[in-house]
Amino acid sequence: MTAYFLHLVAAASPGPAILMAARVGLRDGMQTSVFLAAGIAVGALFWAVAALFGLAVLFRAAPGLMWGFKLAGGLFLMWLALQMWRDADADVETPENIKTPTPFAAFWCGVATQLANPKPAVFFGAIFVGTIPTDASPLWVLALLGAILINEFACCTIVARLFSIEHIRRGYLRLKYIIDRGFGGILALLGLKVAFT
């Protein structure tokens, strides 16, 4: 139970995944957000499974690998931030200008966002694995992995739903330039933090 609740708190805490869920909810609506949330959940599942198979041991044995991974992840998040900043001027008020990603693209954006952030790797490798009882049955571990999928998907979907409410979206359209630049700036700072801390 401890592992489940620790992960629920981690999944709901602000970070690149929650930020992307809010932005996609605002810009592209709920349907696209569901695919993004599914991708984020799959990315978290990857980190959990990797941790169960000794990712933390690998990073301890080869600290340069963790450093390189953090740098690559931070650069990817900064690239996403640059895209947000660059597209802040784009007009989305007319249907022909709305660039709604395909479900496949939204899903892979979610996976990539989660994989680019080494914080889940650290969380699952250093904290999560330590809370799993050593005598846990494979069925119990499988149920916990299913709970991770549900936690991630639910947290991101709820955030996206809040930001996809019509009057909030209308406000976004009025303030798109400021909001997208703000989201881009926050994501860039998160990318810098990931890469250099």
mmCIF file with all atom_site columns, C-alpha atoms in Angstrom:
data_model
loop_
_atom_site.group_PDB
_atom_site.id
_atom_site.type_symbol
_atom_site.label_atom_id
_atom_site.label_alt_id
_atom_site.label_comp_id
_atom_site.label_asym_id
_atom_site.label_entity_id
_atom_site.label_seq_id
_atom_site.pdbx_PDB_ins_code
_atom_site.Cartn_x
_atom_site.Cartn_y
_atom_site.Cartn_z
_atom_site.occupancy
_atom_site.B_iso_or_equiv
_atom_site.pdbx_formal_charge
_atom_site.auth_seq_id
_atom_site.auth_comp_id
_atom_site.auth_asym_id
_atom_site.auth_atom_id
_atom_site.pdbx_PDB_model_num
ATOM 1   C CA . MET A 1 1   ? 0.000   0.000   0.000   1.00 0.00 ? 1   MET A CA 1
ATOM 2   C CA . THR A 1 2   ? 2.852   2.384   0.781   1.00 0.00 ? 2   THR A CA 1
ATOM 3   C CA . ALA A 1 3   ? 4.263   1.988   -2.750  1.00 0.00 ? 3   ALA A CA 1
ATOM 4   C CA . TYR A 1 4   ? 0.825   2.732   -4.241  1.00 0.00 ? 4   TYR A CA 1
ATOM 5   C CA . PHE A 1 5   ? 0.227   5.922   -2.241  1.00 0.00 ? 5   PHE A CA 1
ATOM 6   C CA . LEU A 1 6   ? 3.777   7.171   -2.765  1.00 0.00 ? 6   LEU A CA 1
ATOM 7   C CA . HIS A 1 7   ? 3.316   6.776   -6.494  1.00 0.00 ? 7   HIS A CA 1
ATOM 8   C CA . LEU A 1 8   ? -0.091  8.475   -6.442  1.00 0.00 ? 8   LEU A CA 1
ATOM 9   C CA . VAL A 1 9   ? 1.450   11.547  -4.785  1.00 0.00 ? 9   VAL A CA 1
ATOM 10  C CA . ALA A 1 10  ? 4.339   11.516  -7.298  1.00 0.00 ? 10  ALA A CA 1
ATOM 11  C CA . ALA A 1 11  ? 1.966   11.161  -10.267 1.00 0.00 ? 11  ALA A CA 1
ATOM 12  C CA . ALA A 1 12  ? -0.176  14.102  -9.106  1.00 0.00 ? 12  ALA A CA 1
ATOM 13  C CA . SER A 1 13  ? 2.738   16.417  -8.343  1.00 0.00 ? 13  SER A CA 1
ATOM 14  C CA . PRO A 1 14  ? 3.563   19.173  -10.856 1.00 0.00 ? 14  PRO A CA 1
ATOM 15  C CA . GLY A 1 15  ? 6.146   18.285  -13.454 1.00 0.00 ? 15  GLY A CA 1
ATOM 16  C CA . PRO A 1 16  ? 6.524   17.913  -17.231 1.00 0.00 ? 16  PRO A CA 1
ATOM 17  C CA . ALA A 1 17  ? 3.764   15.271  -17.537 1.00 0.00 ? 17  ALA A CA 1
ATOM 18  C CA . ILE A 1 18  ? 1.169   17.331  -15.660 1.00 0.00 ? 18  ILE A CA 1
ATOM 19  C CA . LEU A 1 19  ? 2.225   20.471  -17.558 1.00 0.00 ? 19  LEU A CA 1
ATOM 20  C CA . MET A 1 20  ? 1.802   18.710  -20.916 1.00 0.00 ? 20  MET A CA 1
ATOM 21  C CA . ALA A 1 21  ? -1.599  17.347  -19.836 1.00 0.00 ? 21  ALA A CA 1
ATOM 22  C CA . ALA A 1 22  ? -2.760  20.872  -18.945 1.00 0.00 ? 22  ALA A CA 1
ATOM 23  C CA . ARG A 1 23  ? -1.503  22.333  -22.219 1.00 0.00 ? 23  ARG A CA 1
ATOM 24  C CA . VAL A 1 24  ? -2.965  19.593  -24.422 1.00 0.00 ? 24  VAL A CA 1
ATOM 25  C CA . GLY A 1 25  ? -6.262  19.830  -22.526 1.00 0.00 ? 25  GLY A CA 1
ATOM 26  C CA . LEU A 1 26  ? -6.364  23.572  -23.172 1.00 0.00 ? 26  LEU A CA 1
ATOM 27  C CA . ARG A 1 27  ? -5.252  23.524  -26.747 1.00 0.00 ? 27  ARG A CA 1
ATOM 28  C CA . ASP A 1 28  ? -6.509  20.231  -28.186 1.00 0.00 ? 28  ASP A CA 1
ATOM 29  C CA . GLY A 1 29  ? -9.345  19.143  -25.913 1.00 0.00 ? 29  GLY A CA 1
ATOM 30  C CA . MET A 1 30  ? -10.237 16.016  -24.032 1.00 0.00 ? 30  MET A CA 1
ATOM 31  C CA . GLN A 1 31  ? -10.106 13.420  -26.802 1.00 0.00 ? 31  GLN A CA 1
ATOM 32  C CA . THR A 1 32  ? -6.458  14.143  -27.635 1.00 0.00 ? 32  THR A CA 1
ATOM 33  C CA . SER A 1 33  ? -5.636  14.402  -23.931 1.00 0.00 ? 33  SER A CA 1
ATOM 34  C CA . VAL A 1 34  ? -6.783  10.831  -23.310 1.00 0.00 ? 34  VAL A CA 1
ATOM 35  C CA . PHE A 1 35  ? -4.143  9.544   -25.752 1.00 0.00 ? 35  PHE A CA 1
ATOM 36  C CA . LEU A 1 36  ? -1.501  11.800  -24.210 1.00 0.00 ? 36  LEU A CA 1
ATOM 37  C CA . ALA A 1 37  ? -2.398  10.493  -20.734 1.00 0.00 ? 37  ALA A CA 1
ATOM 38  C CA . ALA A 1 38  ? -2.172  6.904   -21.993 1.00 0.00 ? 38  ALA A CA 1
ATOM 39  C CA . GLY A 1 39  ? 1.332   7.627   -23.322 1.00 0.00 ? 39  GLY A CA 1
ATOM 40  C CA . ILE A 1 40  ? 2.384   9.191   -20.032 1.00 0.00 ? 40  ILE A CA 1
ATOM 41  C CA . ALA A 1 41  ? 1.074   6.128   -18.178 1.00 0.00 ? 41  ALA A CA 1
ATOM 42  C CA . VAL A 1 42  ? 3.006   3.773   -20.464 1.00 0.00 ? 42  VAL A CA 1
ATOM 43  C CA . GLY A 1 43  ? 6.165   5.851   -19.933 1.00 0.00 ? 43  GLY A CA 1
ATOM 44  C CA . ALA A 1 44  ? 5.745   5.555   -16.158 1.00 0.00 ? 44  ALA A CA 1
ATOM 45  C CA . LEU A 1 45  ? 5.189   1.816   -16.487 1.00 0.00 ? 45  LEU A CA 1
ATOM 46  C CA . PHE A 1 46  ? 8.471   1.561   -18.406 1.00 0.00 ? 46  PHE A CA 1
ATOM 47  C CA . TRP A 1 47  ? 10.337  3.274   -15.537 1.00 0.00 ? 47  TRP A CA 1
ATOM 48  C CA . ALA A 1 48  ? 8.650   1.068   -12.927 1.00 0.00 ? 48  ALA A CA 1
ATOM 49  C CA . VAL A 1 49  ? 9.520   -2.144  -14.765 1.00 0.00 ? 49  VAL A CA 1
ATOM 50  C CA . ALA A 1 50  ? 13.081  -0.916  -15.402 1.00 0.00 ? 50  ALA A CA 1
ATOM 51  C CA . ALA A 1 51  ? 13.459  -0.171  -11.680 1.00 0.00 ? 51  ALA A CA 1
ATOM 52  C CA . LEU A 1 52  ? 12.205  -3.626  -10.759 1.00 0.00 ? 52  LEU A CA 1
ATOM 53  C CA . PHE A 1 53  ? 14.859  -5.104  -13.047 1.00 0.00 ? 53  PHE A CA 1
ATOM 54  C CA . GLY A 1 54  ? 17.736  -3.161  -11.498 1.00 0.00 ? 54  GLY A CA 1
ATOM 55  C CA . LEU A 1 55  ? 17.870  0.251   -13.165 1.00 0.00 ? 55  LEU A CA 1
ATOM 56  C CA . ALA A 1 56  ? 19.065  1.883   -9.935  1.00 0.00 ? 56  ALA A CA 1
ATOM 57  C CA . VAL A 1 57  ? 21.919  -0.626  -9.722  1.00 0.00 ? 57  VAL A CA 1
ATOM 58  C CA . LEU A 1 58  ? 22.904  0.178   -13.303 1.00 0.00 ? 58  LEU A CA 1
ATOM 59  C CA . PHE A 1 59  ? 22.932  3.934   -12.645 1.00 0.00 ? 59  PHE A CA 1
ATOM 60  C CA . ARG A 1 60  ? 25.001  3.434   -9.477  1.00 0.00 ? 60  ARG A CA 1
ATOM 61  C CA . ALA A 1 61  ? 27.491  1.256   -11.378 1.00 0.00 ? 61  ALA A CA 1
ATOM 62  C CA . ALA A 1 62  ? 27.725  3.714   -14.285 1.00 0.00 ? 62  ALA A CA 1
ATOM 63  C CA . PRO A 1 63  ? 27.026  7.260   -13.010 1.00 0.00 ? 63  PRO A CA 1
ATOM 64  C CA . GLY A 1 64  ? 28.048  8.685   -16.384 1.00 0.00 ? 64  GLY A CA 1
ATOM 65  C CA . LEU A 1 65  ? 25.091  6.881   -17.928 1.00 0.00 ? 65  LEU A CA 1
ATOM 66  C CA . MET A 1 66  ? 22.703  8.652   -15.555 1.00 0.00 ? 66  MET A CA 1
ATOM 67  C CA . TRP A 1 67  ? 24.383  11.988  -16.282 1.00 0.00 ? 67  TRP A CA 1
ATOM 68  C CA . GLY A 1 68  ? 24.063  11.457  -20.037 1.00 0.00 ? 68  GLY A CA 1
ATOM 69  C CA . PHE A 1 69  ? 20.469  10.375  -19.653 1.00 0.00 ? 69  PHE A CA 1
ATOM 70  C CA . LYS A 1 70  ? 19.625  13.448  -17.567 1.00 0.00 ? 70  LYS A CA 1
ATOM 71  C CA . LEU A 1 71  ? 21.284  15.723  -20.129 1.00 0.00 ? 71  LEU A CA 1
ATOM 72  C CA . ALA A 1 72  ? 19.415  14.135  -23.045 1.00 0.00 ? 72  ALA A CA 1
ATOM 73  C CA . GLY A 1 73  ? 16.106  14.289  -21.159 1.00 0.00 ? 73  GLY A CA 1
ATOM 74  C CA . GLY A 1 74  ? 16.621  17.924  -20.198 1.00 0.00 ? 74  GLY A CA 1
ATOM 75  C CA . LEU A 1 75  ? 17.461  18.847  -23.801 1.00 0.00 ? 75  LEU A CA 1
ATOM 76  C CA . PHE A 1 76  ? 14.300  17.097  -25.034 1.00 0.00 ? 76  PHE A CA 1
ATOM 77  C CA . LEU A 1 77  ? 12.149  19.013  -22.536 1.00 0.00 ? 77  LEU A CA 1
ATOM 78  C CA . MET A 1 78  ? 13.813  22.261  -23.623 1.00 0.00 ? 78  MET A CA 1
ATOM 79  C CA . TRP A 1 79  ? 13.081  21.370  -27.254 1.00 0.00 ? 79  TRP A CA 1
ATOM 80  C CA . LEU A 1 80  ? 9.393   20.900  -26.355 1.00 0.00 ? 80  LEU A CA 1
ATOM 81  C CA . ALA A 1 81  ? 9.511   24.274  -24.581 1.00 0.00 ? 81  ALA A CA 1
ATOM 82  C CA . LEU A 1 82  ? 10.967  25.897  -27.692 1.00 0.00 ? 82  LEU A CA 1
ATOM 83  C CA . GLN A 1 83  ? 8.108   24.480  -29.787 1.00 0.00 ? 83  GLN A CA 1
ATOM 84  C CA . MET A 1 84  ? 5.565   25.952  -27.347 1.00 0.00 ? 84  MET A CA 1
ATOM 85  C CA . TRP A 1 85  ? 7.320   29.314  -27.344 1.00 0.00 ? 85  TRP A CA 1
ATOM 86  C CA . ARG A 1 86  ? 7.618   29.379  -31.142 1.00 0.00 ? 86  ARG A CA 1
ATOM 87  C CA . ASP A 1 87  ? 3.956   28.434  -31.699 1.00 0.00 ? 87  ASP A CA 1
ATOM 88  C CA . ALA A 1 88  ? 2.658   30.957  -29.140 1.00 0.00 ? 88  ALA A CA 1
ATOM 89  C CA . ASP A 1 89  ? 1.954   33.423  -31.959 1.00 0.00 ? 89  ASP A CA 1
ATOM 90  C CA . ALA A 1 90  ? 0.011   30.909  -34.074 1.00 0.00 ? 90  ALA A CA 1
ATOM 91  C CA . ASP A 1 91  ? -3.693  31.723  -34.350 1.00 0.00 ? 91  ASP A CA 1
ATOM 92  C CA . VAL A 1 92  ? -5.862  28.800  -33.190 1.00 0.00 ? 92  VAL A CA 1
ATOM 93  C CA . GLU A 1 93  ? -9.212  30.572  -33.220 1.00 0.00 ? 93  GLU A CA 1
ATOM 94  C CA . THR A 1 94  ? -10.191 29.311  -36.662 1.00 0.00 ? 94  THR A CA 1
ATOM 95  C CA . PRO A 1 95  ? -10.629 25.565  -37.224 1.00 0.00 ? 95  PRO A CA 1
ATOM 96  C CA . GLU A 1 96  ? -8.227  25.434  -40.166 1.00 0.00 ? 96  GLU A CA 1
ATOM 97  C CA . ASN A 1 97  ? -5.413  26.753  -37.959 1.00 0.00 ? 97  ASN A CA 1
ATOM 98  C CA . ILE A 1 98  ? -5.906  24.285  -35.102 1.00 0.00 ? 98  ILE A CA 1
ATOM 99  C CA . LYS A 1 99  ? -3.096  21.753  -35.269 1.00 0.00 ? 99  LYS A CA 1
ATOM 100 C CA . THR A 1 100 ? -4.671  18.912  -33.287 1.00 0.00 ? 100 THR A CA 1
ATOM 101 C CA . PRO A 1 101 ? -2.222  16.021  -33.093 1.00 0.00 ? 101 PRO A CA 1
ATOM 102 C CA . THR A 1 102 ? -3.308  12.594  -34.213 1.00 0.00 ? 102 THR A CA 1
ATOM 103 C CA . PRO A 1 103 ? -4.052  10.097  -31.422 1.00 0.00 ? 103 PRO A CA 1
ATOM 104 C CA . PHE A 1 104 ? -0.807  8.291   -32.300 1.00 0.00 ? 104 PHE A CA 1
ATOM 105 C CA . ALA A 1 105 ? 1.220   11.530  -32.099 1.00 0.00 ? 105 ALA A CA 1
ATOM 106 C CA . ALA A 1 106 ? -0.407  12.495  -28.787 1.00 0.00 ? 106 ALA A CA 1
ATOM 107 C CA . PHE A 1 107 ? 0.328   9.041   -27.356 1.00 0.00 ? 107 PHE A CA 1
ATOM 108 C CA . TRP A 1 108 ? 3.998   9.191   -28.372 1.00 0.00 ? 108 TRP A CA 1
ATOM 109 C CA . CYS A 1 109 ? 4.299   12.744  -27.068 1.00 0.00 ? 109 CYS A CA 1
ATOM 110 C CA . GLY A 1 110 ? 3.137   11.392  -23.696 1.00 0.00 ? 110 GLY A CA 1
ATOM 111 C CA . VAL A 1 111 ? 5.607   8.499   -23.771 1.00 0.00 ? 111 VAL A CA 1
ATOM 112 C CA . ALA A 1 112 ? 8.492   10.778  -24.831 1.00 0.00 ? 112 ALA A CA 1
ATOM 113 C CA . THR A 1 113 ? 7.650   13.399  -22.199 1.00 0.00 ? 113 THR A CA 1
ATOM 114 C CA . GLN A 1 114 ? 7.719   10.758  -19.465 1.00 0.00 ? 114 GLN A CA 1
ATOM 115 C CA . LEU A 1 115 ? 10.875  9.058   -20.732 1.00 0.00 ? 115 LEU A CA 1
ATOM 116 C CA . ALA A 1 116 ? 12.710  12.387  -21.121 1.00 0.00 ? 116 ALA A CA 1
ATOM 117 C CA . ASN A 1 117 ? 12.245  13.152  -17.447 1.00 0.00 ? 117 ASN A CA 1
ATOM 118 C CA . PRO A 1 118 ? 14.705  11.209  -15.253 1.00 0.00 ? 118 PRO A CA 1
ATOM 119 C CA . LYS A 1 119 ? 12.773  12.044  -12.078 1.00 0.00 ? 119 LYS A CA 1
ATOM 120 C CA . PRO A 1 120 ? 10.495  9.014   -12.537 1.00 0.00 ? 120 PRO A CA 1
ATOM 121 C CA . ALA A 1 121 ? 13.627  6.870   -12.998 1.00 0.00 ? 121 ALA A CA 1
ATOM 122 C CA . VAL A 1 122 ? 15.001  8.180   -9.709  1.00 0.00 ? 122 VAL A CA 1
ATOM 123 C CA . PHE A 1 123 ? 11.633  7.843   -7.971  1.00 0.00 ? 123 PHE A CA 1
ATOM 124 C CA . PHE A 1 124 ? 11.028  4.276   -9.110  1.00 0.00 ? 124 PHE A CA 1
ATOM 125 C CA . GLY A 1 125 ? 14.664  3.211   -8.692  1.00 0.00 ? 125 GLY A CA 1
ATOM 126 C CA . ALA A 1 126 ? 15.393  4.784   -5.320  1.00 0.00 ? 126 ALA A CA 1
ATOM 127 C CA . ILE A 1 127 ? 12.047  5.157   -3.512  1.00 0.00 ? 127 ILE A CA 1
ATOM 128 C CA . PHE A 1 128 ? 9.392   2.973   -5.101  1.00 0.00 ? 128 PHE A CA 1
ATOM 129 C CA . VAL A 1 129 ? 11.401  -0.266  -5.249  1.00 0.00 ? 129 VAL A CA 1
ATOM 130 C CA . GLY A 1 130 ? 12.403  0.156   -1.597  1.00 0.00 ? 130 GLY A CA 1
ATOM 131 C CA . THR A 1 131 ? 8.746   0.096   -0.505  1.00 0.00 ? 131 THR A CA 1
ATOM 132 C CA . ILE A 1 132 ? 7.901   -3.195  -2.217  1.00 0.00 ? 132 ILE A CA 1
ATOM 133 C CA . PRO A 1 133 ? 8.065   -6.094  0.245   1.00 0.00 ? 133 PRO A CA 1
ATOM 134 C CA . THR A 1 134 ? 10.840  -8.564  -0.570  1.00 0.00 ? 134 THR A CA 1
ATOM 135 C CA . ASP A 1 135 ? 8.364   -11.439 -0.338  1.00 0.00 ? 135 ASP A CA 1
ATOM 136 C CA . ALA A 1 136 ? 5.810   -9.826  -2.679  1.00 0.00 ? 136 ALA A CA 1
ATOM 137 C CA . SER A 1 137 ? 4.236   -12.328 -5.034  1.00 0.00 ? 137 SER A CA 1
ATOM 138 C CA . PRO A 1 138 ? 4.421   -11.808 -8.815  1.00 0.00 ? 138 PRO A CA 1
ATOM 139 C CA . LEU A 1 139 ? 0.644   -11.301 -8.831  1.00 0.00 ? 139 LEU A CA 1
ATOM 140 C CA . TRP A 1 140 ? 0.963   -8.527  -6.208  1.00 0.00 ? 140 TRP A CA 1
ATOM 141 C CA . VAL A 1 141 ? 3.714   -6.822  -8.239  1.00 0.00 ? 141 VAL A CA 1
ATOM 142 C CA . LEU A 1 142 ? 1.590   -7.112  -11.396 1.00 0.00 ? 142 LEU A CA 1
ATOM 143 C CA . ALA A 1 143 ? -1.361  -5.507  -9.578  1.00 0.00 ? 143 ALA A CA 1
ATOM 144 C CA . LEU A 1 144 ? 0.920   -2.687  -8.415  1.00 0.00 ? 144 LEU A CA 1
ATOM 145 C CA . LEU A 1 145 ? 2.110   -2.081  -11.989 1.00 0.00 ? 145 LEU A CA 1
ATOM 146 C CA . GLY A 1 146 ? -1.541  -1.910  -13.060 1.00 0.00 ? 146 GLY A CA 1
ATOM 147 C CA . ALA A 1 147 ? -2.164  0.645   -10.300 1.00 0.00 ? 147 ALA A CA 1
ATOM 148 C CA . ILE A 1 148 ? 0.727   2.742   -11.640 1.00 0.00 ? 148 ILE A CA 1
ATOM 149 C CA . LEU A 1 149 ? -0.900  2.814   -15.071 1.00 0.00 ? 149 LEU A CA 1
ATOM 150 C CA . ILE A 1 150 ? -4.211  3.851   -13.519 1.00 0.00 ? 150 ILE A CA 1
ATOM 151 C CA . ASN A 1 151 ? -2.636  6.528   -11.271 1.00 0.00 ? 151 ASN A CA 1
ATOM 152 C CA . GLU A 1 152 ? -0.734  8.183   -14.109 1.00 0.00 ? 152 GLU A CA 1
ATOM 153 C CA . PHE A 1 153 ? -3.623  8.001   -16.544 1.00 0.00 ? 153 PHE A CA 1
ATOM 154 C CA . ALA A 1 154 ? -6.160  9.305   -14.011 1.00 0.00 ? 154 ALA A CA 1
ATOM 155 C CA . CYS A 1 155 ? -4.001  12.211  -12.777 1.00 0.00 ? 155 CYS A CA 1
ATOM 156 C CA . CYS A 1 156 ? -3.195  13.433  -16.292 1.00 0.00 ? 156 CYS A CA 1
ATOM 157 C CA . THR A 1 157 ? -6.756  12.934  -17.526 1.00 0.00 ? 157 THR A CA 1
ATOM 158 C CA . ILE A 1 158 ? -8.207  14.892  -14.592 1.00 0.00 ? 158 ILE A CA 1
ATOM 159 C CA . VAL A 1 159 ? -5.794  17.780  -15.173 1.00 0.00 ? 159 VAL A CA 1
ATOM 160 C CA . ALA A 1 160 ? -6.553  17.753  -18.911 1.00 0.00 ? 160 ALA A CA 1
ATOM 161 C CA . ARG A 1 161 ? -10.302 17.677  -18.215 1.00 0.00 ? 161 ARG A CA 1
ATOM 162 C CA . LEU A 1 162 ? -10.090 20.697  -15.947 1.00 0.00 ? 162 LEU A CA 1
ATOM 163 C CA . PHE A 1 163 ? -8.191  22.624  -18.592 1.00 0.00 ? 163 PHE A CA 1
ATOM 164 C CA . SER A 1 164 ? -10.474 21.485  -21.437 1.00 0.00 ? 164 SER A CA 1
ATOM 165 C CA . ILE A 1 165 ? -13.635 22.987  -19.905 1.00 0.00 ? 165 ILE A CA 1
ATOM 166 C CA . GLU A 1 166 ? -15.086 25.330  -22.512 1.00 0.00 ? 166 GLU A CA 1
ATOM 167 C CA . HIS A 1 167 ? -14.952 28.646  -20.626 1.00 0.00 ? 167 HIS A CA 1
ATOM 168 C CA . ILE A 1 168 ? -11.359 27.890  -19.592 1.00 0.00 ? 168 ILE A CA 1
ATOM 169 C CA . ARG A 1 169 ? -10.496 27.114  -23.233 1.00 0.00 ? 169 ARG A CA 1
ATOM 170 C CA . ARG A 1 170 ? -12.115 30.374  -24.366 1.00 0.00 ? 170 ARG A CA 1
ATOM 171 C CA . GLY A 1 171 ? -9.971  32.215  -21.851 1.00 0.00 ? 171 GLY A CA 1
ATOM 172 C CA . TYR A 1 172 ? -6.957  30.378  -23.210 1.00 0.00 ? 172 TYR A CA 1
ATOM 173 C CA . LEU A 1 173 ? -7.747  31.499  -26.759 1.00 0.00 ? 173 LEU A CA 1
ATOM 174 C CA . ARG A 1 174 ? -7.842  35.106  -25.548 1.00 0.00 ? 174 ARG A CA 1
ATOM 175 C CA . LEU A 1 175 ? -4.548  34.765  -23.684 1.00 0.00 ? 175 LEU A CA 1
ATOM 176 C CA . LYS A 1 176 ? -2.875  32.110  -25.841 1.00 0.00 ? 176 LYS A CA 1
ATOM 177 C CA . TYR A 1 177 ? 0.293   34.092  -26.468 1.00 0.00 ? 177 TYR A CA 1
ATOM 178 C CA . ILE A 1 178 ? 0.912   34.661  -22.750 1.00 0.00 ? 178 ILE A CA 1
ATOM 179 C CA . ILE A 1 179 ? -0.128  31.164  -21.619 1.00 0.00 ? 179 ILE A CA 1
ATOM 180 C CA . ASP A 1 180 ? 1.912   29.290  -24.248 1.00 0.00 ? 180 ASP A CA 1
ATOM 181 C CA . ARG A 1 181 ? 4.970   31.431  -23.522 1.00 0.00 ? 181 ARG A CA 1
ATOM 182 C CA . GLY A 1 182 ? 4.413   30.785  -19.799 1.00 0.00 ? 182 GLY A CA 1
ATOM 183 C CA . PHE A 1 183 ? 4.080   27.016  -20.282 1.00 0.00 ? 183 PHE A CA 1
ATOM 184 C CA . GLY A 1 184 ? 7.122   27.066  -22.566 1.00 0.00 ? 184 GLY A CA 1
ATOM 185 C CA . GLY A 1 185 ? 9.154   29.018  -20.014 1.00 0.00 ? 185 GLY A CA 1
ATOM 186 C CA . ILE A 1 186 ? 8.200   26.688  -17.154 1.00 0.00 ? 186 ILE A CA 1
ATOM 187 C CA . LEU A 1 187 ? 8.995   23.600  -19.251 1.00 0.00 ? 187 LEU A CA 1
ATOM 188 C CA . ALA A 1 188 ? 12.358  25.114  -20.239 1.00 0.00 ? 188 ALA A CA 1
ATOM 189 C CA . LEU A 1 189 ? 13.198  25.701  -16.569 1.00 0.00 ? 189 LEU A CA 1
ATOM 190 C CA . LEU A 1 190 ? 12.196  22.114  -15.764 1.00 0.00 ? 190 LEU A CA 1
ATOM 191 C CA . GLY A 1 191 ? 14.420  20.956  -18.629 1.00 0.00 ? 191 GLY A CA 1
ATOM 192 C CA . LEU A 1 192 ? 17.370  22.966  -17.287 1.00 0.00 ? 192 LEU A CA 1
ATOM 193 C CA . LYS A 1 193 ? 16.790  21.572  -13.816 1.00 0.00 ? 193 LYS A CA 1
ATOM 194 C CA . VAL A 1 194 ? 16.617  18.013  -15.129 1.00 0.00 ? 194 VAL A CA 1
ATOM 195 C CA . ALA A 1 195 ? 19.769  18.421  -17.225 1.00 0.00 ? 195 ALA A CA 1
ATOM 196 C CA . PHE A 1 196 ? 21.988  20.198  -14.725 1.00 0.00 ? 196 PHE A CA 1
ATOM 197 C CA . THR A 1 197 ? 20.987  19.084  -11.204 1.00 0.00 ? 197 THR A CA 1
#
